[in-house]
mmCIF file of C-alpha atoms and ligand atoms in Angstrom:
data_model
loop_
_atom_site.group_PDB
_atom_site.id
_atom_site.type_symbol
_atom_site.label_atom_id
_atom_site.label_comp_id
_atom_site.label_asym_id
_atom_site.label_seq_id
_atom_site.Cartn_x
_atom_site.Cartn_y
_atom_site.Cartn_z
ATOM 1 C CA UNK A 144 -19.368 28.328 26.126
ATOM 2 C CA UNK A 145 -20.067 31.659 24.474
ATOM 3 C CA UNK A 146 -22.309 34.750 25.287
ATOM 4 C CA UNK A 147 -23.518 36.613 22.745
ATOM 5 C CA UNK A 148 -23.377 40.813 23.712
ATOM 6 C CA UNK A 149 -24.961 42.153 20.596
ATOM 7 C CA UNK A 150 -28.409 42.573 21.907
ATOM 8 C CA UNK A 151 -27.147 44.607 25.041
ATOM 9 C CA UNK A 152 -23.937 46.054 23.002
ATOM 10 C CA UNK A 153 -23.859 49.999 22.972
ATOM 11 C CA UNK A 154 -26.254 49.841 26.406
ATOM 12 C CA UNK A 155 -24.971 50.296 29.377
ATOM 13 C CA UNK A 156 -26.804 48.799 31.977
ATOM 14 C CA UNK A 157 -28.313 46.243 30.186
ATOM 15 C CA UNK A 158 -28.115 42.728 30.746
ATOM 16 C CA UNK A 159 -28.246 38.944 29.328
ATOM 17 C CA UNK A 160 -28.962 35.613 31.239
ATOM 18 C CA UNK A 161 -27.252 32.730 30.478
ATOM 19 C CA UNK A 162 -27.329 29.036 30.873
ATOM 20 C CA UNK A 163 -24.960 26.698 30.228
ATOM 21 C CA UNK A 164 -24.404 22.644 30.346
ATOM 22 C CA UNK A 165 -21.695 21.460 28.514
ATOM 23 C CA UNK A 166 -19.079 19.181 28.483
ATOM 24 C CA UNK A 167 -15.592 20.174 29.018
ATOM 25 C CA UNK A 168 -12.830 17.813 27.238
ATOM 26 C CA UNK A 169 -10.338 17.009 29.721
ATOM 27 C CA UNK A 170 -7.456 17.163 30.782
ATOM 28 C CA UNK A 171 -7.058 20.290 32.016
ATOM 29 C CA UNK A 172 -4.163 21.170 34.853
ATOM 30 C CA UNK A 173 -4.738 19.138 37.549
ATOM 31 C CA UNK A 174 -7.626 17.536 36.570
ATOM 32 C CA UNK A 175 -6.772 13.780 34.611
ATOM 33 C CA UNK A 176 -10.591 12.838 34.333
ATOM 34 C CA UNK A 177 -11.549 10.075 32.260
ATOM 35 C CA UNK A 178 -13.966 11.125 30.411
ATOM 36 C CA UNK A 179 -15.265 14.978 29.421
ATOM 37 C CA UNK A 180 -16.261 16.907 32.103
ATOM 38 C CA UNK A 181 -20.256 18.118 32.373
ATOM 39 C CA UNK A 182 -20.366 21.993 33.350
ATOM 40 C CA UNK A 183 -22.964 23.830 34.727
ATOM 41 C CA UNK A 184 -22.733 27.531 34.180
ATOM 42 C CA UNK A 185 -25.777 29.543 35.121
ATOM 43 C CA UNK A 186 -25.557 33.726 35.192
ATOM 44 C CA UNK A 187 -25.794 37.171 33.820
ATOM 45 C CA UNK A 188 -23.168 39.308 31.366
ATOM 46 C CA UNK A 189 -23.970 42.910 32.338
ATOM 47 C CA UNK A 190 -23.413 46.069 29.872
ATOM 48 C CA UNK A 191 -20.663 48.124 32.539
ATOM 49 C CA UNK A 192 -19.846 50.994 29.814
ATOM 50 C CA UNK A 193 -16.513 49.952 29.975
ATOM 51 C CA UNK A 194 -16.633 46.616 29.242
ATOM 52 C CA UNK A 195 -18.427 43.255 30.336
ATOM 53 C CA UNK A 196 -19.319 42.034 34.024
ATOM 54 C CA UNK A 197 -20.151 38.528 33.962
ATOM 55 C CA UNK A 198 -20.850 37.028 36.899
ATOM 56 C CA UNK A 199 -22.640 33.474 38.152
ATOM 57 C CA UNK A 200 -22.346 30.244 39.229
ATOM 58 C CA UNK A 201 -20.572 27.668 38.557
ATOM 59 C CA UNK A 202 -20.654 23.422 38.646
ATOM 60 C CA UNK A 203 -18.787 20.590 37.697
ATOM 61 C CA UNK A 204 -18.890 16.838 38.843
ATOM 62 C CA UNK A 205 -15.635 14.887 37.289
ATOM 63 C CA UNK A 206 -14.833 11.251 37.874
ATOM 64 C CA UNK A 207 -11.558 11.375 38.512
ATOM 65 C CA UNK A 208 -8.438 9.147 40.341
ATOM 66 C CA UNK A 209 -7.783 9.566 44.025
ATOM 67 C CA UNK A 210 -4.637 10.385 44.858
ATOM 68 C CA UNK A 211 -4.313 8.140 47.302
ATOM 69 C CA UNK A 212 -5.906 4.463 46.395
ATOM 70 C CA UNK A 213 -5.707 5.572 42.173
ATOM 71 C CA UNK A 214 -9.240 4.440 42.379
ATOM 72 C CA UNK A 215 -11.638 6.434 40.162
ATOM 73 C CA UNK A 216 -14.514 8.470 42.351
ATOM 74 C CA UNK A 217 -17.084 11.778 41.562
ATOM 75 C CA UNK A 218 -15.718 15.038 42.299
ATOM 76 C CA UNK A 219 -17.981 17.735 42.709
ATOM 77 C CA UNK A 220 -16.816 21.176 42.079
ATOM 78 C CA UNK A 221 -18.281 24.804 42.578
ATOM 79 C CA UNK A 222 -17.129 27.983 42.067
ATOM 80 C CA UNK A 223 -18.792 31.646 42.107
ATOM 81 C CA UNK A 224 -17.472 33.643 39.041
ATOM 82 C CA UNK A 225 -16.991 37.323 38.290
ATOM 83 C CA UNK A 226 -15.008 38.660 35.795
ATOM 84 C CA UNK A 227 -14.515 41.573 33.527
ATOM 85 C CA UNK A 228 -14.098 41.832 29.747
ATOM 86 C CA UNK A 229 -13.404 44.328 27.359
ATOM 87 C CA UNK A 230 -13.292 43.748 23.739
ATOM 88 C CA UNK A 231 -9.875 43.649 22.079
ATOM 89 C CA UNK A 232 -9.211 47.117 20.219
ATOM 90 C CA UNK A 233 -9.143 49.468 23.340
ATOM 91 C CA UNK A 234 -8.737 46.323 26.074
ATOM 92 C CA UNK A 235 -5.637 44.216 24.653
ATOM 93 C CA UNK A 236 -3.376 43.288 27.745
ATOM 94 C CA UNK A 237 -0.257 44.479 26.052
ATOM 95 C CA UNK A 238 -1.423 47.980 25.654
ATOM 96 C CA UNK A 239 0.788 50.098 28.455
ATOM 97 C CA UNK A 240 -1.741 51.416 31.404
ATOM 98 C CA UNK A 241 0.389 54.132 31.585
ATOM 99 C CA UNK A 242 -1.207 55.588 29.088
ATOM 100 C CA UNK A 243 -4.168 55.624 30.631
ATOM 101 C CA UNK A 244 -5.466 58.163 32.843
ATOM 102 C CA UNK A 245 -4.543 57.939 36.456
ATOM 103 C CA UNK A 246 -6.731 57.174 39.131
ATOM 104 C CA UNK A 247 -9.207 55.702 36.856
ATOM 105 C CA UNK A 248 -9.401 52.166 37.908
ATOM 106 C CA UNK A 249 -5.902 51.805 38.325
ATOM 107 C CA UNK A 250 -6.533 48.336 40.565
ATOM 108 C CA UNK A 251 -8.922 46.764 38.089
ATOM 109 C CA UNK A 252 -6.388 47.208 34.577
ATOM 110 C CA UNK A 253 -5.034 43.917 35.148
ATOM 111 C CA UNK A 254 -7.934 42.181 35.980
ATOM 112 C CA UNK A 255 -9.670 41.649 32.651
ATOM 113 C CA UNK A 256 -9.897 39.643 30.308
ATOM 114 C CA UNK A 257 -10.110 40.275 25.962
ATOM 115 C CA UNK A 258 -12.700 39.313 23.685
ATOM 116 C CA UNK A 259 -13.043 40.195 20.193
ATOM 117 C CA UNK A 260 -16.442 40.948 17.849
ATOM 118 C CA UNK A 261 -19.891 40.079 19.471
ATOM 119 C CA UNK A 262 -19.323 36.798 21.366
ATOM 120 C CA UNK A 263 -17.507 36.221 24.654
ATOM 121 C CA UNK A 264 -15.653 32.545 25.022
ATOM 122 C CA UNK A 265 -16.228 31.641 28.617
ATOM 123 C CA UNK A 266 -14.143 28.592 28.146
ATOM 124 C CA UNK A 267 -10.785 29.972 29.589
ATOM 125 C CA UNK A 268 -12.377 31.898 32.871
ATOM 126 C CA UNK A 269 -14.609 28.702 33.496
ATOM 127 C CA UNK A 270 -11.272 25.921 33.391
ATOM 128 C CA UNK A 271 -9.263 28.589 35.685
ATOM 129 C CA UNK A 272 -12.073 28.972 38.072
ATOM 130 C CA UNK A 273 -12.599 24.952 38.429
ATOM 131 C CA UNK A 274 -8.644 24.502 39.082
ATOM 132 C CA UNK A 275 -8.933 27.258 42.140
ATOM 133 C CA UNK A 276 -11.879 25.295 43.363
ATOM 134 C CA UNK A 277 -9.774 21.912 43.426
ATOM 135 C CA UNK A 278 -9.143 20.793 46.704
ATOM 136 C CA UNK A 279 -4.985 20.406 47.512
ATOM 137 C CA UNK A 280 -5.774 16.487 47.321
ATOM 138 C CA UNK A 281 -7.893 14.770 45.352
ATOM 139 C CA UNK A 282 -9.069 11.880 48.153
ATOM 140 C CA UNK A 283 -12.261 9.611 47.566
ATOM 141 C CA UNK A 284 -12.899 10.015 50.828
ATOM 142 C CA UNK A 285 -11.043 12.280 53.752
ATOM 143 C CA UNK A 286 -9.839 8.883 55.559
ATOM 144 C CA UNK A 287 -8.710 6.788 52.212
ATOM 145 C CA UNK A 288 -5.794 4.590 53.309
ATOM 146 C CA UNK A 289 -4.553 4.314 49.856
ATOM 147 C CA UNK A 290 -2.179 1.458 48.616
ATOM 148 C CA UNK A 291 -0.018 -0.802 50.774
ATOM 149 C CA UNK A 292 3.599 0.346 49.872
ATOM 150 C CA UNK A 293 4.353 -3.847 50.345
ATOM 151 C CA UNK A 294 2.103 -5.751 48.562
ATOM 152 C CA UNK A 295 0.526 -2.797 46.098
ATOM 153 C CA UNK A 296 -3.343 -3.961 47.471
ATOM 154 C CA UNK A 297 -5.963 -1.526 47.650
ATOM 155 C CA UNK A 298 -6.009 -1.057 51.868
ATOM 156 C CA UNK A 299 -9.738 0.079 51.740
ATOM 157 C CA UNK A 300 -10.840 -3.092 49.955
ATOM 158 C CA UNK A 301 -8.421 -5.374 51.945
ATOM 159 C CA UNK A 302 -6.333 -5.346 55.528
ATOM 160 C CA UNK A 303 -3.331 -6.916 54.638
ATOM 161 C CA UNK A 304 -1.275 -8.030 57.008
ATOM 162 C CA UNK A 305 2.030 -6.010 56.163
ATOM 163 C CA UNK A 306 3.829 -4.096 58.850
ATOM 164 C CA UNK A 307 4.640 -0.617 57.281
ATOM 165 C CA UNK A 308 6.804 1.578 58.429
ATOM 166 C CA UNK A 309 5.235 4.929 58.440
ATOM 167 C CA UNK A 310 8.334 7.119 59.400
ATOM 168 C CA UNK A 311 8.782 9.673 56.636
ATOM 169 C CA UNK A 312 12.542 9.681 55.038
ATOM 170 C CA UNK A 313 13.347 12.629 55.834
ATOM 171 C CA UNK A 314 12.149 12.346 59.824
ATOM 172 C CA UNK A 315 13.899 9.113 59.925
ATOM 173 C CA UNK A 316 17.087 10.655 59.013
ATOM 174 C CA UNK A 317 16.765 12.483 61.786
ATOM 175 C CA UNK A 318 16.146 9.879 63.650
ATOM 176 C CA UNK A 319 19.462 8.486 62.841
ATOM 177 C CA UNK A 320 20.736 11.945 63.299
ATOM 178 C CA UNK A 321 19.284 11.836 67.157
ATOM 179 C CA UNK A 322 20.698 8.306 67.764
ATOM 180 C CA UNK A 323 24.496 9.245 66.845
ATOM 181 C CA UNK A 324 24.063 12.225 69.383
ATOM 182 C CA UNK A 325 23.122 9.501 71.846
HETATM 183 ZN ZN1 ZN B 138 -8.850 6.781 47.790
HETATM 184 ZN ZN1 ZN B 139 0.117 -4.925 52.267
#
């Protein structure tokens, strides 16, 4: 995905829409989907004088394994993005802000990103946003009851009949813990 900031380069103030559906080869960290990933990015790069706002909305649905039962289900993601960029002479993240003078957007110096010549690769930005909007577990559904540890069957598709025991290792050597106190 790539904006191009020559028609509003020089202009502060001046602005671009963009709208984006592509697919994004996977994997990327934390995300093992099978197949590429469709992305919706819809928004506006913005002249700032400094740099580059670019700000809009984002949307991804990824068929992907729950972590629980391994089987494969949609996951829909969404994310709201804003970020700054400055091109790469006078915005490279090496440069010392020292050097800079203080008070002038002191908070905001490590916050952008680099781009180089007239076109801005949203590609990087977009990936990192869609990893912050993963959820902590990737679950087909909130009450999957995954895999019997026994006999390895799916326990949504089939009750087996094993008797599990459910005590967590590291509670149950407490447990024994508890009983030699006894
Ligand atoms: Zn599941
Ligand atoms: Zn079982």
């Amino acid at each position: 995905m790539r904006v191009h900031i020559g028609k509003i380069k020089g202009k502060r103030g001046a602005y671009e829409d963009f709208s984006f559906h592509e697919a994004l080869p996977a994997p990327w960290e934390g995300v093992e989907a099978s197949r590429d990933v469709p992305v919706e990015f819809v928004g506006r790069v913005t002249n700032t004088g400094k740099g580059y706002h670019v700000e809009g909305v984002l949307r991804a649905v990824a068929t992907v394994p729950c972590d629980r039962c391994l089987e494969p289900f949609r996951l829909e993601m969404a994310s709201q993005v804003a970020e700054e960029f400055r091109s790469a002479p006078y915005g490279t993240r090496d440069s010392t802000p020292d050097q800079e003078s203080p008070g002038e957007d002191q908070d905001a110096l490590d916050d952008w990103n680099v781009f180089q010549g007239d076109t801005i690769s949203l590609d990087d930005v977009v990936r990192e946003h869609l990893v912050l909007a993963l959820p902590p577990k990737l679950l087909c559904h909130a009450a999957c009851k995954g895999i019997c540890p026994k006999c390895g069957q799916n326990r949504n598709q089939v009750a087996c009949d094993c008797m599990v025991d459910d005590v967590d290792p590291r509670l149950s050597a407490l447990m024994d813990l508890l009983k030699k106190d006894q």
